[in-house]
PDB file of C-alpha atoms in Angstrom:
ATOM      1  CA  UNK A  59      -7.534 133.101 191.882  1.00 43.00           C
ATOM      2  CA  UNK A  60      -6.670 136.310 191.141  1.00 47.00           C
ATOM      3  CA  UNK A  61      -7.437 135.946 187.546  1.00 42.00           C
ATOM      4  CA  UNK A  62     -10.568 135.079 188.250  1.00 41.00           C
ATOM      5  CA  UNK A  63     -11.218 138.399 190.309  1.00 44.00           C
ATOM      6  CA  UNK A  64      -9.793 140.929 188.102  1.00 43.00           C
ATOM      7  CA  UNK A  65     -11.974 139.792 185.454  1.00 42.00           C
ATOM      8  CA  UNK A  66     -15.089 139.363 187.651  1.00 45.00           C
ATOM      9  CA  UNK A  67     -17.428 141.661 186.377  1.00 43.00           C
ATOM     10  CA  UNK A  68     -17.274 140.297 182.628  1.00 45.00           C
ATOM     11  CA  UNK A  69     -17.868 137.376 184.041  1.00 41.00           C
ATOM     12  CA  UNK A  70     -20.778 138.209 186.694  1.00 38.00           C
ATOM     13  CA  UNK A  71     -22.552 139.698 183.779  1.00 40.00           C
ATOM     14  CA  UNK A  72     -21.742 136.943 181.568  1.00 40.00           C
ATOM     15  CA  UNK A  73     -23.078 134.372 183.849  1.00 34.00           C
ATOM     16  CA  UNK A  74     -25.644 132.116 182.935  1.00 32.00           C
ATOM     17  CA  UNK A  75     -24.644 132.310 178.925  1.00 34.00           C
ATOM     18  CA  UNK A  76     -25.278 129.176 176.855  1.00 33.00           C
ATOM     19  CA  UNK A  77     -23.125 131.311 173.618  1.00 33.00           C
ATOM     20  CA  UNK A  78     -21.577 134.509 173.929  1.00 38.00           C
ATOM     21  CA  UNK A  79     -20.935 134.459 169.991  1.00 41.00           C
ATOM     22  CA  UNK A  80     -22.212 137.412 168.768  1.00 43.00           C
ATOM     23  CA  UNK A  81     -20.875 137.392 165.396  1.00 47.00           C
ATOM     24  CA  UNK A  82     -22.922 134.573 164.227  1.00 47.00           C
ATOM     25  CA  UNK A  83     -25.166 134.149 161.452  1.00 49.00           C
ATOM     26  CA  UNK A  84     -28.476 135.397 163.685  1.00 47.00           C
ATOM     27  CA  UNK A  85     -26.369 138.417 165.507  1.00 49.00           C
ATOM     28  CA  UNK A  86     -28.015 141.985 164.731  1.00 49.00           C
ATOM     29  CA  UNK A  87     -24.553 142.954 163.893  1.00 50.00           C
ATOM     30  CA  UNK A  88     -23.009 140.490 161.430  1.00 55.00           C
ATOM     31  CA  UNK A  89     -23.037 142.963 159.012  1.00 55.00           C
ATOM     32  CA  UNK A  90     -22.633 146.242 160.550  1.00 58.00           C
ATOM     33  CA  UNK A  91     -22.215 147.384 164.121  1.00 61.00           C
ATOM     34  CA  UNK A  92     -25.710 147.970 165.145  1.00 58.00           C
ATOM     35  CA  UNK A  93     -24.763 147.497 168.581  1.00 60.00           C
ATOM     36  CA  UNK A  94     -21.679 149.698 168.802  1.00 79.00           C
ATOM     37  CA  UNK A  95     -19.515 149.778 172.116  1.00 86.00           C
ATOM     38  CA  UNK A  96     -18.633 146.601 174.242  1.00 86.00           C
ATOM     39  CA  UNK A  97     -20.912 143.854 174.273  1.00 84.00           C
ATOM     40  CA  UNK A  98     -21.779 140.409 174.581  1.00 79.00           C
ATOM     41  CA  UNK A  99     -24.994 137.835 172.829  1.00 72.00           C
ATOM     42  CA  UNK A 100     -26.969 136.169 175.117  1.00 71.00           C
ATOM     43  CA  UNK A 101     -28.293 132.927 175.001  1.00 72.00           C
ATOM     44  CA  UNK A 102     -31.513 134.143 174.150  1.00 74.00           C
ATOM     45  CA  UNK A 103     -29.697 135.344 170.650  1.00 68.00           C
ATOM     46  CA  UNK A 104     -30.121 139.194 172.183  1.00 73.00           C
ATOM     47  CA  UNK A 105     -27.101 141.608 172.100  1.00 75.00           C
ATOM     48  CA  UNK A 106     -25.971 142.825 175.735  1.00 80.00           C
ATOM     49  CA  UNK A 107     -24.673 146.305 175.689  1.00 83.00           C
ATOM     50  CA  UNK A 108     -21.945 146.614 178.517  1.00 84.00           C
ATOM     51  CA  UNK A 109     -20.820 149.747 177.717  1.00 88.00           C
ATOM     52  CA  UNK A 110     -21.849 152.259 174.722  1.00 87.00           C
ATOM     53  CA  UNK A 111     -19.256 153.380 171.975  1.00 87.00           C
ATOM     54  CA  UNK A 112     -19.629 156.684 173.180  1.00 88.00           C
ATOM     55  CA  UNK A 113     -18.735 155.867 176.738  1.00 91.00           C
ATOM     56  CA  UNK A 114     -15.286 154.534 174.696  1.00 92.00           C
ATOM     57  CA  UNK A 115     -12.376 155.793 173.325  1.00 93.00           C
ATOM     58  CA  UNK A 116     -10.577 153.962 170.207  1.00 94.00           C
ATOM     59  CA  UNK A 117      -7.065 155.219 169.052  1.00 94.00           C
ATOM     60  CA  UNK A 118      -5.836 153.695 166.017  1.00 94.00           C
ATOM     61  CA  UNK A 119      -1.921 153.923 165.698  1.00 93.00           C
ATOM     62  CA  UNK A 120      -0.561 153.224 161.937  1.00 90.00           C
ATOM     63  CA  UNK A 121       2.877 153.170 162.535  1.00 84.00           C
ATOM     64  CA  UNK A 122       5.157 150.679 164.198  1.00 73.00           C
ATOM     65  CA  UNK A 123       7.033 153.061 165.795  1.00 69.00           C
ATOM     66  CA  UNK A 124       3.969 154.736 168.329  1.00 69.00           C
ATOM     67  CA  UNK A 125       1.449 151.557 168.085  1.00 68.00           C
ATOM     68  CA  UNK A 126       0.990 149.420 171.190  1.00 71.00           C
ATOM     69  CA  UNK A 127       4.094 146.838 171.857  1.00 73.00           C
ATOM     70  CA  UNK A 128       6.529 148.780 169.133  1.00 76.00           C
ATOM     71  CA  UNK A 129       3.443 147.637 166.397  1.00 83.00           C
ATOM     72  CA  UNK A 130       0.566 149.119 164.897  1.00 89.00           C
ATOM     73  CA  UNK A 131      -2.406 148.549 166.839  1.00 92.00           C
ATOM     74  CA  UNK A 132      -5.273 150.293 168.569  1.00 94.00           C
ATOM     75  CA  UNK A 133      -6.306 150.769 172.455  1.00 94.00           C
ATOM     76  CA  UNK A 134      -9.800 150.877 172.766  1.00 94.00           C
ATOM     77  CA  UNK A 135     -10.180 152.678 176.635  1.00 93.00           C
ATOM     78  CA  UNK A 136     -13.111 153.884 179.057  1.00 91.00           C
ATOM     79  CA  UNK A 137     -12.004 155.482 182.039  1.00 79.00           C
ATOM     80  CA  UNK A 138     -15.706 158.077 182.336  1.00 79.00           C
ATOM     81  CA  UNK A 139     -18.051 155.257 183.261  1.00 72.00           C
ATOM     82  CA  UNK A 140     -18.570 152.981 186.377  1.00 79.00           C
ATOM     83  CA  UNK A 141     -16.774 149.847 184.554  1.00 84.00           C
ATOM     84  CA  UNK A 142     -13.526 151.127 183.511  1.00 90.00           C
ATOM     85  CA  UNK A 143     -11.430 148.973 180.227  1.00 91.00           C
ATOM     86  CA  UNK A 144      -8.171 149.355 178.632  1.00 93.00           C
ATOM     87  CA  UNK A 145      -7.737 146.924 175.739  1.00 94.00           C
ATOM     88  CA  UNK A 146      -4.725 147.026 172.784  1.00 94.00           C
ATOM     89  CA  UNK A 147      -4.069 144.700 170.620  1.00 94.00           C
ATOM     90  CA  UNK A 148      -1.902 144.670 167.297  1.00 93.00           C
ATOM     91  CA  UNK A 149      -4.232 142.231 165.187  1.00 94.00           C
ATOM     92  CA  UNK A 150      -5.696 144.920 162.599  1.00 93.00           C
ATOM     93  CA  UNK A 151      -6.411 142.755 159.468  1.00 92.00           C
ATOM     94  CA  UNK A 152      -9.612 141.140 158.805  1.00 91.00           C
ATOM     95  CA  UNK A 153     -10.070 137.166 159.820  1.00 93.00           C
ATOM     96  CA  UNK A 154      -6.911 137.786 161.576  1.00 94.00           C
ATOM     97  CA  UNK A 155      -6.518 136.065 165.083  1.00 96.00           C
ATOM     98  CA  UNK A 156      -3.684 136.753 167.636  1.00 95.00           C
ATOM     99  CA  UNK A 157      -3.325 138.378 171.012  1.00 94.00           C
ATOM    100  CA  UNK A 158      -4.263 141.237 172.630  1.00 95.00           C
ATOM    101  CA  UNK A 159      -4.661 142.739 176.640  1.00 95.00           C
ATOM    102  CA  UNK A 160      -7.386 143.846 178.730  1.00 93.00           C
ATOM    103  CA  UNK A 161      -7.889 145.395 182.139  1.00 92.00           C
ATOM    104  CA  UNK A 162     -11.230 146.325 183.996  1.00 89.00           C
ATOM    105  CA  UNK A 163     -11.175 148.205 187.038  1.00 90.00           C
ATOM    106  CA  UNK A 164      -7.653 149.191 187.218  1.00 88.00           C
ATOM    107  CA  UNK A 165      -6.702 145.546 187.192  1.00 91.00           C
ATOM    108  CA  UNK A 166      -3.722 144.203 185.945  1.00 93.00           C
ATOM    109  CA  UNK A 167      -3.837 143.549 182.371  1.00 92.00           C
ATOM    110  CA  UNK A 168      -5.164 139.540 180.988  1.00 93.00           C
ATOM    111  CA  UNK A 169      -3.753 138.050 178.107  1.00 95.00           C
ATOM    112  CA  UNK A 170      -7.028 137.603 175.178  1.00 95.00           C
ATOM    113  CA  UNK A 171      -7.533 135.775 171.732  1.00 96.00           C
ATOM    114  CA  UNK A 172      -8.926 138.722 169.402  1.00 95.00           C
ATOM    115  CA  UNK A 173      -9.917 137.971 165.886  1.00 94.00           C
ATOM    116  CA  UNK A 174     -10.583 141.486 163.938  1.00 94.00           C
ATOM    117  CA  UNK A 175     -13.680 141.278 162.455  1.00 90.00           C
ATOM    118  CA  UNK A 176     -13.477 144.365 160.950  1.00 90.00           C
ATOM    119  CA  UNK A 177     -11.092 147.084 160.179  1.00 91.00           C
ATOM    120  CA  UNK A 178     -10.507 150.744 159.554  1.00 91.00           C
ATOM    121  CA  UNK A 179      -7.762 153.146 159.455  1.00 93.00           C
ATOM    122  CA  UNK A 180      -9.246 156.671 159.546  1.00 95.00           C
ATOM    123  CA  UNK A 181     -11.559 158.909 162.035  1.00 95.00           C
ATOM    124  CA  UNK A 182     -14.935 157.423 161.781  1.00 92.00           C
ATOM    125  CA  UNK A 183     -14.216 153.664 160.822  1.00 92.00           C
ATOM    126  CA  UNK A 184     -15.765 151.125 162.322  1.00 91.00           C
ATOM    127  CA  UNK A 185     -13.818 148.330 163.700  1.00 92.00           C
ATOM    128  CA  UNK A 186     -15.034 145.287 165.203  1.00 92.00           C
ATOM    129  CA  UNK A 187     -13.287 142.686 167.455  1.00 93.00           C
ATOM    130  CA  UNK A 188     -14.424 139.667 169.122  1.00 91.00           C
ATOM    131  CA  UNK A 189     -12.012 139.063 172.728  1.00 92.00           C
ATOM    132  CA  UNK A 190     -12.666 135.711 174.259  1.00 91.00           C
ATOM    133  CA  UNK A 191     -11.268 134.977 177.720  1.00 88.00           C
ATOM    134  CA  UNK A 192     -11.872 131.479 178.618  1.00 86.00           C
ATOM    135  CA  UNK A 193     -14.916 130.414 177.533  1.00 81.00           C
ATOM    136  CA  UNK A 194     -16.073 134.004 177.994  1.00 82.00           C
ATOM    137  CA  UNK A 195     -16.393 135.764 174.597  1.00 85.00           C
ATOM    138  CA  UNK A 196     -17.368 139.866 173.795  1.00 87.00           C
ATOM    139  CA  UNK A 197     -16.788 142.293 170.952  1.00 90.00           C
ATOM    140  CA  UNK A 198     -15.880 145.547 170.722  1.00 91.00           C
ATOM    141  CA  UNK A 199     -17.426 147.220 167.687  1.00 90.00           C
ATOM    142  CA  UNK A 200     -16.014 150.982 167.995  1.00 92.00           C
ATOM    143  CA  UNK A 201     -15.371 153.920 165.685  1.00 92.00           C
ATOM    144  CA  UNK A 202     -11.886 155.224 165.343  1.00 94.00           C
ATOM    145  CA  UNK A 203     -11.955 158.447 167.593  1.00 94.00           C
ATOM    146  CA  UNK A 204      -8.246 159.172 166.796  1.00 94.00           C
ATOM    147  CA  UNK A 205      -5.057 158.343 164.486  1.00 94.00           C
ATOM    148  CA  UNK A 206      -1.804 158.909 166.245  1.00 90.00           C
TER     149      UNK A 206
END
């Protein structure tokens, strides 16, 4: 139950979605992140904007030693807006799949599947990530604020 609340406003906006794949062959951003910031594709093959890049803040973290969980990684965060996420994962190569953590609102963090779409390692890359939850599925495409 509580699972189910902490995530509720993904889901409340994802309601009603026949796919939420947005890295398919029809998405505006299969090749580059037209759409940058946190978003989901409808079932009327339109990208959803949930929150713009610039309302997020990506830190990319090379080393083991500083990265999230004692690995590299990146934390993707927005605490300026009314919706509020804190992602990390350590996945960081291209086609790679694995785990990573979210929280909206505060909540306590949910265990994710993230597959990097696309990577980066310096101030201005793009990176891209597709997060499903469930059957619920969104992307982060962001630009690498900062390398720590």
């Amino acid at each position: 139950m509580k699972i189910i609340k902490k995530l509720s406003i993904i889901a409340i906006i994802c309601l009603g979605l026949v796919s939420c794949d947005n890295d398919d062959d029809n998405a505006t951003n299969i090749a580059e992140c037209n759409y940058e910031g946190f978003s989901y594709y409808d079932a009327n093959n339109d990208d959803q904007l949930i929150l713009a890049e610039s309302e997020l803040n990506t830190q990319y973290f090379p080393n083991d030693s500083n990265g999230p969980y004692g690995a590299s990684g990146i934390e993707i965060a927005s605490f300026t807006s009314s919706l509020t996420i804190f992602f990390t994962t350590n996945v960081l190569i291209e086609n790679e799949t694995g785990i990573g953590w979210i929280s909206v609102n505060g909540n306590p963090d949910q265990l994710v599947t993230v597959t990097c779409q696309r990577t980066g390692s310096a101030v201005g890359d793009e990176m891209r990530y597709d997060v499903t939850y469930g059957s619920i599925e969104v992307e982060f495409c962001v630009v690498i604020d900062e390398v720590l």
